[in-house]
Coordinates of C-alpha atoms and ligand atoms in Angstrom, one line a residue:
M25 CA -14.3 -18.2 107.8
A26 CA -11.2 -17.9 109.8
L27 CA -9.5 -16.4 106.8
D28 CA -12.2 -14.0 106.3
G29 CA -11.8 -13.0 110.0
L30 CA -8.1 -12.2 109.5
R31 CA -8.6 -10.0 106.7
D32 CA -11.5 -8.2 108.2
A33 CA -9.4 -7.6 111.4
H34 CA -7.2 -5.4 109.5
D35 CA -9.0 -3.8 106.6
A36 CA -12.7 -3.8 107.5
W37 CA -14.2 -0.9 105.7
W38 CA -16.4 0.2 108.5
K39 CA -13.5 1.2 110.6
S40 CA -13.1 4.3 108.6
A41 CA -17.0 4.8 108.2
V42 CA -19.3 7.0 109.9
V43 CA -22.8 5.9 110.4
Y44 CA -25.9 8.1 110.5
Q45 CA -29.0 7.0 112.1
I46 CA -32.4 7.9 110.7
Y47 CA -35.6 7.7 112.9
P48 CA -38.0 7.5 109.9
R49 CA -40.9 8.8 111.6
S50 CA -39.4 12.1 112.5
F51 CA -36.8 12.7 109.7
A52 CA -38.9 14.1 106.7
D53 CA -42.6 13.9 105.7
S54 CA -43.1 13.8 101.8
N55 CA -47.0 13.6 102.0
G56 CA -48.3 16.0 104.5
D57 CA -49.6 13.4 106.9
G58 CA -47.4 14.7 109.7
I59 CA -45.3 11.4 109.7
G60 CA -41.9 11.0 108.2
D61 CA -41.5 8.4 105.3
L62 CA -39.3 6.7 102.8
A63 CA -39.8 9.3 100.1
G64 CA -39.0 12.0 102.6
I65 CA -35.7 10.4 103.2
T66 CA -35.0 9.9 99.5
A67 CA -35.5 13.6 99.0
R68 CA -32.9 14.4 101.6
L69 CA -30.0 12.3 100.7
D70 CA -27.8 15.0 99.1
Y71 CA -27.7 16.6 102.5
L72 CA -26.4 13.5 104.1
K73 CA -24.0 13.0 101.2
E74 CA -22.7 16.6 101.9
L75 CA -22.3 15.8 105.5
G76 CA -19.9 13.0 104.3
V77 CA -21.5 10.0 106.2
D78 CA -20.8 6.4 104.7
V79 CA -23.8 4.3 106.0
L80 CA -27.5 5.2 106.8
W81 CA -29.2 3.1 109.5
L82 CA -33.0 3.1 109.4
S83 CA -34.9 2.5 112.6
P84 CA -37.7 0.0 111.7
V85 CA -39.8 0.6 108.7
Y86 CA -41.7 -2.7 108.6
P87 CA -45.4 -3.0 109.0
S88 CA -46.2 -2.5 112.7
P89 CA -49.1 -1.5 115.1
Q90 CA -46.6 1.3 116.2
D91 CA -47.1 0.4 120.0
D92 CA -43.3 1.1 120.2
N93 CA -43.0 3.3 117.2
G94 CA -42.1 0.3 114.9
Y95 CA -40.0 -1.9 117.2
D96 CA -43.0 -4.0 117.4
I97 CA -43.1 -5.7 113.9
S98 CA -46.0 -7.5 112.5
D99 CA -44.5 -8.5 109.1
Y100 CA -40.7 -8.7 108.4
R101 CA -40.9 -8.6 104.6
D102 CA -42.8 -5.4 103.9
I103 CA -43.0 -1.8 104.5
E104 CA -45.2 -0.1 106.8
P105 CA -47.9 1.7 104.8
L106 CA -47.3 4.9 106.8
F107 CA -43.8 5.0 105.5
G108 CA -44.5 4.0 102.0
T109 CA -44.2 0.8 99.8
L110 CA -41.5 -1.8 98.8
A111 CA -41.1 0.1 95.7
D112 CA -40.4 3.3 97.6
F113 CA -37.8 1.3 99.6
D114 CA -36.1 0.0 96.4
R115 CA -35.9 3.6 95.2
L116 CA -34.4 4.8 98.4
L117 CA -31.8 1.9 98.4
A118 CA -30.8 2.6 94.8
S119 CA -30.6 6.4 95.6
V120 CA -28.3 5.6 98.6
H121 CA -26.1 3.2 96.6
E122 CA -25.9 5.7 93.6
R123 CA -24.4 8.3 96.0
G124 CA -21.9 5.8 97.2
M125 CA -23.3 5.3 100.6
R126 CA -24.7 2.0 102.1
L127 CA -28.0 1.4 104.0
V128 CA -28.5 -0.8 107.1
M129 CA -31.6 -2.1 108.3
D130 CA -32.8 -2.4 112.0
L131 CA -33.6 -6.0 112.9
V132 CA -35.8 -6.6 115.7
V133 CA -36.1 -10.2 116.4
N134 CA -35.9 -10.5 120.3
H135 CA -39.7 -10.0 120.0
T136 CA -42.3 -9.5 117.4
S137 CA -45.5 -7.6 117.5
D138 CA -48.5 -9.5 119.2
E139 CA -50.2 -9.0 115.9
H140 CA -47.5 -10.8 113.7
P141 CA -49.0 -14.0 112.3
W142 CA -46.5 -16.1 114.3
F143 CA -47.9 -14.9 117.4
R144 CA -51.6 -15.0 116.4
E145 CA -51.1 -18.6 115.7
S146 CA -49.1 -19.2 118.9
R147 CA -51.8 -17.6 120.9
E148 CA -54.5 -20.0 119.5
G149 CA -53.8 -22.5 122.3
P150 CA -51.3 -24.9 124.0
N151 CA -51.7 -27.1 120.9
S152 CA -50.7 -24.6 118.4
A153 CA -47.9 -25.7 116.1
K154 CA -46.2 -22.3 116.9
R155 CA -47.0 -22.5 120.6
D156 CA -43.3 -23.0 121.3
W157 CA -42.2 -19.9 119.2
Y158 CA -42.8 -17.7 122.3
W159 CA -42.4 -18.0 126.0
W160 CA -45.8 -19.5 127.3
R161 CA -45.9 -20.7 130.9
P162 CA -48.8 -21.6 133.2
A163 CA -49.7 -19.5 136.1
R164 CA -47.5 -19.8 139.3
K165 CA -48.7 -22.5 141.7
G166 CA -50.6 -20.8 144.5
G167 CA -50.9 -17.6 142.5
D168 CA -54.3 -16.0 142.1
A169 CA -54.5 -15.3 138.2
T170 CA -58.0 -13.7 138.7
G171 CA -57.3 -11.1 141.3
E172 CA -54.9 -9.0 139.4
G173 CA -54.5 -6.6 136.6
A174 CA -58.0 -5.2 137.3
G175 CA -58.9 -2.5 134.9
S176 CA -56.2 -3.3 132.2
E177 CA -58.2 -5.9 130.2
S178 CA -57.7 -5.6 126.4
A179 CA -58.7 -8.0 123.9
G180 CA -59.0 -10.9 126.2
L181 CA -55.7 -10.3 127.8
V182 CA -55.1 -9.3 131.3
S183 CA -51.8 -7.6 132.5
A184 CA -50.0 -9.6 135.0
G185 CA -50.1 -7.4 138.0
S186 CA -50.1 -3.7 137.4
E187 CA -52.1 -3.2 140.6
S188 CA -51.4 -6.3 142.9
A189 CA -48.2 -7.7 141.6
G190 CA -45.1 -8.6 143.4
S191 CA -44.7 -12.0 145.4
E192 CA -48.5 -12.7 145.4
S193 CA -48.8 -12.4 141.6
A194 CA -49.7 -15.6 139.7
A195 CA -47.2 -14.7 136.8
P196 CA -44.8 -17.4 136.2
N197 CA -42.0 -15.4 137.7
N198 CA -41.5 -12.0 139.3
W199 CA -39.8 -10.2 136.3
G200 CA -40.6 -6.6 135.5
S201 CA -40.6 -5.4 132.1
F202 CA -38.4 -2.5 130.8
F203 CA -41.6 -0.5 130.2
S204 CA -43.0 -0.8 133.8
G205 CA -45.2 -3.5 135.1
S206 CA -45.0 -7.1 134.9
A207 CA -43.0 -9.0 132.1
W208 CA -45.9 -11.4 131.9
Q209 CA -49.4 -11.0 130.1
H210 CA -52.2 -13.4 131.1
D211 CA -54.0 -14.9 128.2
V212 CA -57.7 -15.6 129.4
A213 CA -58.6 -18.3 126.9
S214 CA -55.6 -20.7 127.8
G215 CA -55.0 -19.5 131.4
E216 CA -51.3 -19.2 130.4
Y217 CA -48.9 -16.2 130.4
Y218 CA -46.5 -15.1 127.8
L219 CA -43.1 -13.2 128.4
H220 CA -42.8 -9.8 127.1
L221 CA -39.5 -8.0 128.2
F222 CA -40.9 -4.8 126.6
S223 CA -44.6 -3.9 126.2
P224 CA -47.3 -6.6 126.3
K225 CA -47.6 -6.0 122.3
Q226 CA -43.9 -7.2 122.0
P227 CA -43.9 -10.9 122.9
D228 CA -40.6 -12.5 123.2
L229 CA -39.5 -15.1 120.6
N230 CA -38.1 -18.4 121.9
W231 CA -34.9 -18.7 120.3
E232 CA -34.5 -22.3 121.9
N233 CA -36.6 -23.3 119.2
P234 CA -34.6 -23.9 115.9
Q235 CA -37.6 -23.2 113.6
V236 CA -37.7 -19.6 115.2
R237 CA -34.0 -19.2 114.4
Q238 CA -34.3 -20.5 110.9
A239 CA -37.3 -18.1 110.3
V240 CA -35.1 -15.1 111.3
Y241 CA -32.1 -16.1 109.2
A242 CA -34.4 -16.5 106.3
L243 CA -35.8 -13.0 106.6
M244 CA -32.4 -11.5 107.0
R245 CA -31.3 -13.2 103.9
W246 CA -34.3 -11.9 102.1
W247 CA -33.3 -8.4 102.8
L248 CA -29.7 -8.9 101.8
D249 CA -30.8 -10.3 98.6
R250 CA -32.8 -7.1 98.1
G251 CA -29.4 -5.2 98.4
V252 CA -29.2 -3.9 102.0
D253 CA -25.7 -3.7 103.4
G254 CA -26.3 -5.0 107.1
F255 CA -28.2 -4.9 110.2
R256 CA -28.4 -3.1 113.4
M257 CA -29.7 -5.8 115.7
D258 CA -32.2 -4.6 118.6
V259 CA -31.5 -6.0 122.0
I260 CA -29.8 -8.9 120.4
N261 CA -28.0 -9.9 123.7
L262 CA -31.4 -10.6 125.2
I263 CA -32.3 -13.5 122.8
S264 CA -31.1 -16.3 124.9
K265 CA -32.9 -16.9 128.1
D266 CA -32.3 -19.2 130.9
P267 CA -35.1 -21.7 130.2
D268 CA -35.8 -22.1 133.9
L269 CA -36.8 -18.4 134.0
P270 CA -36.0 -18.1 137.7
D271 CA -37.1 -15.2 139.8
G272 CA -34.9 -12.1 140.1
A273 CA -33.8 -10.1 143.1
L274 CA -36.7 -7.7 144.2
H275 CA -36.2 -4.0 142.7
G276 CA -36.1 -1.1 145.1
D277 CA -39.8 -0.7 144.7
G278 CA -40.5 -4.1 145.9
L279 CA -42.8 -4.9 143.1
Y280 CA -40.9 -6.7 140.5
G281 CA -37.7 -8.8 140.3
D282 CA -34.7 -8.1 138.2
G283 CA -34.6 -11.0 135.6
S284 CA -31.5 -9.4 133.8
P285 CA -29.0 -12.0 135.1
Y286 CA -31.2 -14.7 133.3
Y287 CA -31.5 -13.0 129.9
I288 CA -28.7 -10.5 129.4
C289 CA -25.9 -12.4 127.4
G290 CA -27.8 -15.6 128.3
P291 CA -26.3 -19.1 128.2
R292 CA -26.6 -19.6 124.3
V293 CA -26.3 -16.0 122.9
H294 CA -22.7 -16.6 121.4
E295 CA -23.8 -19.9 119.9
Y296 CA -27.0 -18.1 118.3
L297 CA -25.0 -15.3 116.8
Q298 CA -22.3 -17.7 115.3
E299 CA -25.0 -19.8 113.9
M300 CA -26.5 -16.6 112.5
H301 CA -23.2 -15.4 111.1
R302 CA -22.9 -18.9 109.3
E303 CA -26.5 -19.0 108.0
V304 CA -26.7 -15.5 107.0
F305 CA -23.4 -13.6 106.4
A306 CA -20.7 -16.1 105.7
G307 CA -19.7 -16.4 102.1
R308 CA -21.5 -13.4 100.9
P309 CA -19.1 -11.4 98.8
E310 CA -20.8 -8.0 99.7
R311 CA -19.3 -5.8 102.2
L312 CA -21.7 -5.8 105.1
L313 CA -22.0 -4.1 108.5
T314 CA -23.4 -5.9 111.6
V315 CA -24.0 -4.0 115.0
G316 CA -25.6 -5.5 118.1
E317 CA -27.6 -3.3 120.4
M318 CA -26.6 -4.6 123.9
P319 CA -27.9 -3.2 127.0
G320 CA -25.9 -4.5 130.0
V321 CA -23.1 -6.0 127.9
T322 CA -19.8 -6.2 129.7
L323 CA -16.5 -5.6 128.1
E324 CA -15.6 -9.3 128.5
H325 CA -18.6 -10.4 126.5
A326 CA -18.1 -7.5 124.0
R327 CA -14.8 -8.8 123.2
L328 CA -16.2 -12.3 122.4
F329 CA -18.9 -10.8 120.4
T330 CA -16.7 -8.7 118.2
D331 CA -13.6 -11.0 117.8
P332 CA -13.6 -11.3 114.1
A333 CA -12.2 -14.8 114.4
R334 CA -15.4 -15.9 116.2
G335 CA -17.7 -14.7 113.4
E336 CA -20.5 -13.1 115.6
V337 CA -21.1 -9.2 115.0
D338 CA -18.6 -6.5 113.9
M339 CA -19.4 -4.2 116.8
V340 CA -21.9 -3.7 119.7
F341 CA -23.6 -0.8 121.3
Q342 CA -22.7 -1.0 124.9
F343 CA -24.5 1.3 127.5
E344 CA -22.0 2.0 130.3
H345 CA -21.3 5.7 129.3
V346 CA -24.9 6.5 128.9
G347 CA -25.7 5.2 132.4
L348 CA -23.0 7.1 134.3
D349 CA -25.5 9.9 135.2
F350 CA -28.4 7.6 136.4
G351 CA -29.4 7.7 140.2
R352 CA -31.8 4.9 141.3
S353 CA -33.2 4.8 137.8
K354 CA -32.6 6.4 134.4
F355 CA -35.2 9.1 135.3
D356 CA -33.5 10.0 138.5
V357 CA -30.9 12.4 137.3
R358 CA -27.5 12.7 138.8
P359 CA -24.7 15.0 137.5
L360 CA -22.0 13.2 135.4
R361 CA -18.5 13.2 136.8
L362 CA -16.2 13.6 134.0
T363 CA -13.7 11.3 135.5
D364 CA -16.2 8.5 135.5
L365 CA -16.9 9.0 131.7
K366 CA -13.1 8.9 130.9
A367 CA -12.7 5.8 133.2
S368 CA -15.5 4.1 131.3
L369 CA -14.8 5.1 127.7
G370 CA -11.0 4.6 128.5
R371 CA -11.6 1.1 129.8
W372 CA -13.6 0.1 126.5
Q373 CA -10.9 1.7 124.3
S374 CA -8.0 -0.5 126.0
G375 CA -10.4 -3.5 126.3
L376 CA -11.0 -3.6 122.6
A377 CA -7.5 -2.4 121.4
E378 CA -6.2 -5.8 120.5
V379 CA -9.4 -7.8 119.6
G380 CA -12.7 -6.5 118.6
W381 CA -13.8 -2.9 117.7
N382 CA -15.9 -0.2 119.5
S383 CA -18.9 1.7 118.4
L384 CA -19.0 5.3 119.4
Y385 CA -22.1 7.2 120.3
W386 CA -23.7 9.9 122.3
N387 CA -27.2 9.8 120.8
N388 CA -29.7 7.5 119.3
H389 CA -33.6 7.6 119.3
D390 CA -33.8 6.2 123.0
Q391 CA -31.3 8.8 124.5
P392 CA -31.8 12.6 125.4
R393 CA -29.8 15.0 123.2
I394 CA -26.2 15.1 124.2
V395 CA -25.7 18.9 124.0
S396 CA -28.6 19.0 126.8
R397 CA -27.1 16.3 128.8
F398 CA -23.3 16.6 128.9
G399 CA -23.0 20.1 127.2
D400 CA -24.8 23.4 127.6
D401 CA -27.8 24.0 125.4
G402 CA -28.2 27.6 126.3
P403 CA -27.6 30.2 123.4
E404 CA -24.1 31.2 124.6
H405 CA -22.6 27.6 124.8
R406 CA -24.6 25.5 122.6
V407 CA -22.6 25.4 119.3
R408 CA -19.2 25.3 121.2
S409 CA -20.3 22.4 123.7
A410 CA -21.8 20.5 120.9
T411 CA -18.8 20.6 118.6
M412 CA -16.7 19.8 121.7
L413 CA -18.6 16.7 122.4
G414 CA -18.4 15.7 118.7
T415 CA -14.8 16.1 118.6
V416 CA -14.1 14.1 121.6
L417 CA -16.3 11.2 120.5
H418 CA -15.2 11.0 116.9
L419 CA -11.5 11.1 118.0
H420 CA -11.9 7.9 119.9
R421 CA -11.0 4.6 118.3
G422 CA -14.1 3.1 116.8
T423 CA -17.0 3.7 114.3
P424 CA -18.9 6.9 115.3
Y425 CA -22.8 7.1 114.8
V426 CA -24.4 10.3 114.4
Y427 CA -28.1 10.4 115.3
Q428 CA -30.3 12.8 113.1
G429 CA -30.1 16.3 114.4
E430 CA -27.1 15.7 116.4
E431 CA -25.1 17.4 113.8
L432 CA -27.2 20.5 114.2
G433 CA -26.9 20.5 118.0
M434 CA -30.5 19.8 118.5
T435 CA -31.6 20.0 122.0
N436 CA -34.1 18.3 124.4
A437 CA -37.6 19.4 124.0
P438 CA -39.6 21.5 126.5
F439 CA -42.6 19.2 127.2
A440 CA -45.2 21.3 129.2
S441 CA -47.2 18.3 130.7
I442 CA -47.6 14.5 130.6
E443 CA -50.2 15.1 127.7
D444 CA -47.2 16.2 125.4
V445 CA -45.2 12.9 126.0
H446 CA -45.9 10.1 123.5
D447 CA -43.4 7.5 124.3
I448 CA -44.6 4.2 125.8
E449 CA -41.7 3.9 128.2
A450 CA -42.2 7.3 129.5
R451 CA -46.0 7.1 129.9
G452 CA -45.6 3.8 131.7
H453 CA -43.0 5.2 134.2
Y454 CA -45.1 8.2 134.8
A455 CA -48.3 6.3 135.5
Q456 CA -46.4 3.7 137.7
A457 CA -44.4 6.5 139.6
V458 CA -47.5 8.7 140.4
R459 CA -49.4 5.6 141.5
A460 CA -46.6 4.9 143.9
G461 CA -47.0 8.3 145.4
E462 CA -44.2 10.3 143.7
D463 CA -44.7 14.0 143.1
P464 CA -46.2 14.2 139.4
A465 CA -44.1 17.5 138.8
R466 CA -40.8 15.9 139.8
V467 CA -41.5 12.7 137.6
L468 CA -42.1 15.1 134.7
D469 CA -38.8 16.7 135.5
G470 CA -37.2 13.3 135.1
L471 CA -38.9 12.8 131.8
R472 CA -37.9 16.2 130.4
A473 CA -34.2 15.2 131.1
R474 CA -34.4 11.6 130.0
G475 CA -37.5 10.8 128.1
R476 CA -37.0 9.2 124.6
D477 CA -39.3 11.7 123.0
N478 CA -36.4 14.4 123.3
A479 CA -34.6 12.4 120.5
R480 CA -37.9 12.0 118.6
T481 CA -39.0 15.5 118.0
P482 CA -39.0 16.2 114.1
M483 CA -35.8 16.9 112.3
Q484 CA -35.4 20.8 112.2
W485 CA -34.8 21.5 108.5
D486 CA -35.6 25.2 108.3
A487 CA -37.1 28.1 110.3
S488 CA -40.8 27.6 108.9
E489 CA -43.8 26.6 110.7
H490 CA -43.1 23.1 111.2
A491 CA -39.3 23.3 110.6
G492 CA -39.7 22.1 107.1
F493 CA -40.6 18.6 108.4
T494 CA -44.0 18.5 107.3
T495 CA -46.8 20.7 105.5
G496 CA -49.4 19.0 107.9
I497 CA -49.3 18.7 111.7
P498 CA -46.3 16.7 112.9
W499 CA -47.0 13.6 115.0
L500 CA -44.9 15.1 117.7
P501 CA -44.5 18.8 117.9
V502 CA -41.3 20.5 116.5
N503 CA -39.1 22.0 119.1
P504 CA -39.7 25.8 119.3
N505 CA -36.2 26.6 118.7
H506 CA -36.3 25.3 115.2
T507 CA -36.4 29.1 114.3
T508 CA -32.8 29.3 115.0
I509 CA -31.4 25.6 115.2
N510 CA -32.1 24.3 111.7
A511 CA -30.3 22.7 108.9
A512 CA -30.7 25.5 106.4
A513 CA -29.1 28.1 108.9
A514 CA -26.4 25.5 109.8
V515 CA -25.4 24.8 106.3
A516 CA -25.1 28.6 105.5
D517 CA -22.9 29.2 108.6
P518 CA -19.2 27.7 108.5
E519 CA -19.0 27.8 112.2
S520 CA -22.0 25.8 112.7
V521 CA -22.2 22.3 114.4
Y522 CA -23.0 21.0 111.0
H523 CA -19.8 22.2 109.4
H524 CA -17.8 20.9 112.5
Y525 CA -19.4 17.4 112.0
R526 CA -18.7 17.5 108.4
R527 CA -14.9 18.4 109.2
L528 CA -14.7 15.6 111.8
I529 CA -16.0 13.1 109.3
A530 CA -13.6 14.4 106.6
L531 CA -10.7 14.0 109.1
R532 CA -11.6 10.3 109.8
H533 CA -11.6 9.8 106.2
S534 CA -8.1 11.5 105.4
E535 CA -6.2 10.7 108.6
P536 CA -5.3 7.0 109.2
A537 CA -4.4 8.0 112.9
V538 CA -8.1 8.6 113.7
V539 CA -9.1 5.2 112.3
H540 CA -6.1 3.0 113.4
G541 CA -4.1 5.0 116.1
D542 CA -3.7 3.5 119.3
F543 CA -5.3 5.4 122.3
T544 CA -3.6 6.8 125.4
M545 CA -5.8 8.6 128.0
L546 CA -4.2 11.5 129.6
L547 CA -5.1 13.7 132.8
A548 CA -7.5 10.7 134.0
D549 CA -8.1 12.4 137.5
D550 CA -9.0 15.7 135.9
E551 CA -12.7 16.8 136.5
R552 CA -12.7 19.5 133.8
L553 CA -10.4 18.4 130.8
Y554 CA -10.7 15.4 128.5
A555 CA -7.3 14.7 126.9
F556 CA -5.8 11.8 125.0
T557 CA -3.4 11.0 122.3
R558 CA -3.9 8.7 119.2
R559 CA -0.6 7.4 117.7
Y560 CA -0.2 5.7 114.3
R561 CA 3.3 5.0 112.6
D562 CA 4.9 8.4 112.7
T563 CA 1.8 10.5 113.5
T564 CA 0.6 11.5 116.8
L565 CA -2.8 13.3 117.4
L566 CA -3.4 15.1 120.8
V567 CA -7.1 15.7 121.7
L568 CA -7.6 18.3 124.2
A569 CA -11.2 19.4 125.5
N570 CA -12.8 21.5 128.1
F571 CA -15.8 19.9 129.6
T572 CA -16.8 23.2 131.5
G573 CA -18.3 26.6 130.8
E574 CA -15.2 28.3 132.3
A575 CA -11.7 28.9 131.0
V576 CA -9.4 26.2 132.1
P577 CA -5.6 26.3 132.1
V578 CA -3.7 23.7 130.1
P579 CA -1.3 21.7 132.4
A580 CA 2.1 23.4 131.8
D581 CA 3.9 20.3 130.6
L582 CA 1.1 19.6 128.0
A583 CA 1.2 23.2 127.0
A584 CA 4.8 23.3 126.5
E585 CA 4.9 20.1 124.5
W586 CA 2.2 21.0 122.1
A587 CA 2.5 24.7 121.8
D588 CA 4.0 24.7 118.5
V589 CA 2.4 21.7 117.0
P590 CA -0.2 22.6 114.3
L591 CA -4.0 22.2 114.8
V592 CA -5.9 20.0 112.5
L593 CA -9.3 20.9 113.9
G594 CA -10.6 23.2 116.6
N595 CA -13.9 24.8 117.7
A596 CA -12.9 28.3 119.1
G597 CA -10.8 30.1 116.5
P598 CA -7.1 30.9 117.1
I599 CA -5.8 29.1 120.2
D600 CA -4.1 30.2 123.3
A601 CA -1.7 27.4 124.1
T602 CA -1.7 28.0 128.0
V603 CA -5.7 28.0 128.3
L604 CA -8.7 26.4 126.9
R605 CA -11.8 28.5 126.5
P606 CA -15.1 27.4 127.8
W607 CA -16.2 24.0 125.9
E608 CA -13.0 24.5 123.7
A609 CA -11.8 21.4 121.8
R610 CA -8.7 20.9 119.9
V611 CA -6.9 18.4 117.8
H612 CA -3.2 18.8 117.3
R613 CA -1.3 16.8 114.8
R614 CA 2.4 15.9 115.1
V615 CA 4.5 14.1 112.4
Ligands
LIG14 O1 -34.3 3.2 126.4 C1 -34.3 2.4 127.1 C2 -35.1 2.3 128.4 O2 -34.3 2.8 129.4 C3 -33.7 1.2 126.9 O3 -33.7 0.3 128.0 C4 -34.0 0.5 125.7 O4 -35.3 0.0 125.9 C5 -33.1 -0.8 125.3 O5 -31.9 -0.1 125.1 C6 -33.6 -1.4 124.2 O6 -33.8 -0.6 123.1 C7 -34.4 -1.1 122.0 O7 -35.3 -2.1 122.1 C8 -36.6 -1.6 122.5 C9 -37.1 -0.3 121.9 O8 -38.0 0.3 122.5 C10 -35.9 0.7 121.7 O9 -36.4 1.8 120.9 C11 -34.8 -0.1 121.0 O10 -33.7 0.8 120.7 C12 -37.6 -2.6 122.3 O11 -37.6 -3.1 120.9
LIG15 CA1 -45.7 10.9 105.6

């Protein structure tokens, strides 16, 4: 394994790869039921091949009650009927491989669905053989289990404290869930509570139990044996909890405590991932990709997780750069300071320079659209700001991830009212905030800026009625701007965001300095320009980008040094060495 590690550290194929994330529900519907499916993806593979991406990551396609759009899995070894069958999956996988691409599955094993047979058995009672597969605890001493959660009874379960939570709650501890409310659900039959860091329909698995771990490793091997090329591991840094489950410091709202110190990168997380690596990945001849999604991960932990010699994961998704514009919460919008972004990404660049590897992303199915967030999605600047953002990201050192529609410069969606909002996180937040007395119109503004549905409106294939996504009624309405922002128009226009992304991906494939070059941040204190160099052997690349809607002069020394150095990529036509146009980005190459 140590030898494996050494070889991987230098030549790992995924260092020069670009990953494309597909959210199957919203990508392409083949049968007119309004929900994207596997056959729809298979039919669109040539588009992805043309874009040039190397790997496809599918958000979950397993059977699921869809409480959290498939991140609540009820069977790890089958395909959700809405999306197709295992035969459809095998066809998709074969078609991906035929085109020389790879396919990575989403692995959601911090929790299951409450409808998974493991949890059904666990819930049978304290003597169930699988009781210990989840986190069951008795009511807190002195708490009053009967007085709370009024009105939220469902299937014999009472929510621990949506009305009268906080310190009086009988829940075993005071943790809040990511989706509002308590992280505990009361089970009337046994009088006990189970832990759910996400929705009550997503009970957390107890990784302390070795049978749980072996069951997870077995299902992973099952998919690898079927031919998949790796996993994106959902909230994998939350799997180890402090078994004492101590109360957390109270949140600003005074209702719930912050349990994250007791479950983010918990005491045994590295041990578990090393065990997983030994049990699942070690010794497989295939070339696989593993990426751990890790909210709250620090650079120090990330270095451990991605050190090839330790055998944990190839890379992690960290969240620092997508939290810089949060106020009191993610829904409290604060403008981004460019110097904060540079400080953060720059720190991750240097922190993982010698050991480990970065993933690079602006978007995924949980994030608002980047052109609406850090760029300008109005008609004048949308294309140029989207291509600038893509250029800056893809020229960092690490493996870039493109989220479906990002390559078209797709924008946030104009939700008219809470009725238009589908996502469980957004609806929970809205209910809690309005109950707490916040102005509903302002809460909705926060959702418009930050809600996860922004990323989930259907892929915009063409200008037709439902954007070519479906012939039926889409499960979430298409963005009305699909009449101008769509794949057909973008493919036909050489100046489109799509063709710029295609050129960025091609540049990574042809230019070793993009993959391996070292990274030096320039102009760290500048609030308008993002600038850095990448150097590999005799090649130096300079990346220069304007993060504003105004022309910005290039500092004289940089302008003088690079004036005659050819451009390998730009987004604004012929350049003026002394000034960057609004949202302009350039990549110079000196040998
Ligand atoms: O988007 C978020 C809420 O602010 C994040 O906290 C998100 O919930 C977190 O990054 C974990 O995300 C992953 O696990 C969730 C699922 O809802 C997300 O879609 C998934 O990406 C639970 O499985
Ligand atoms: Ca369908």
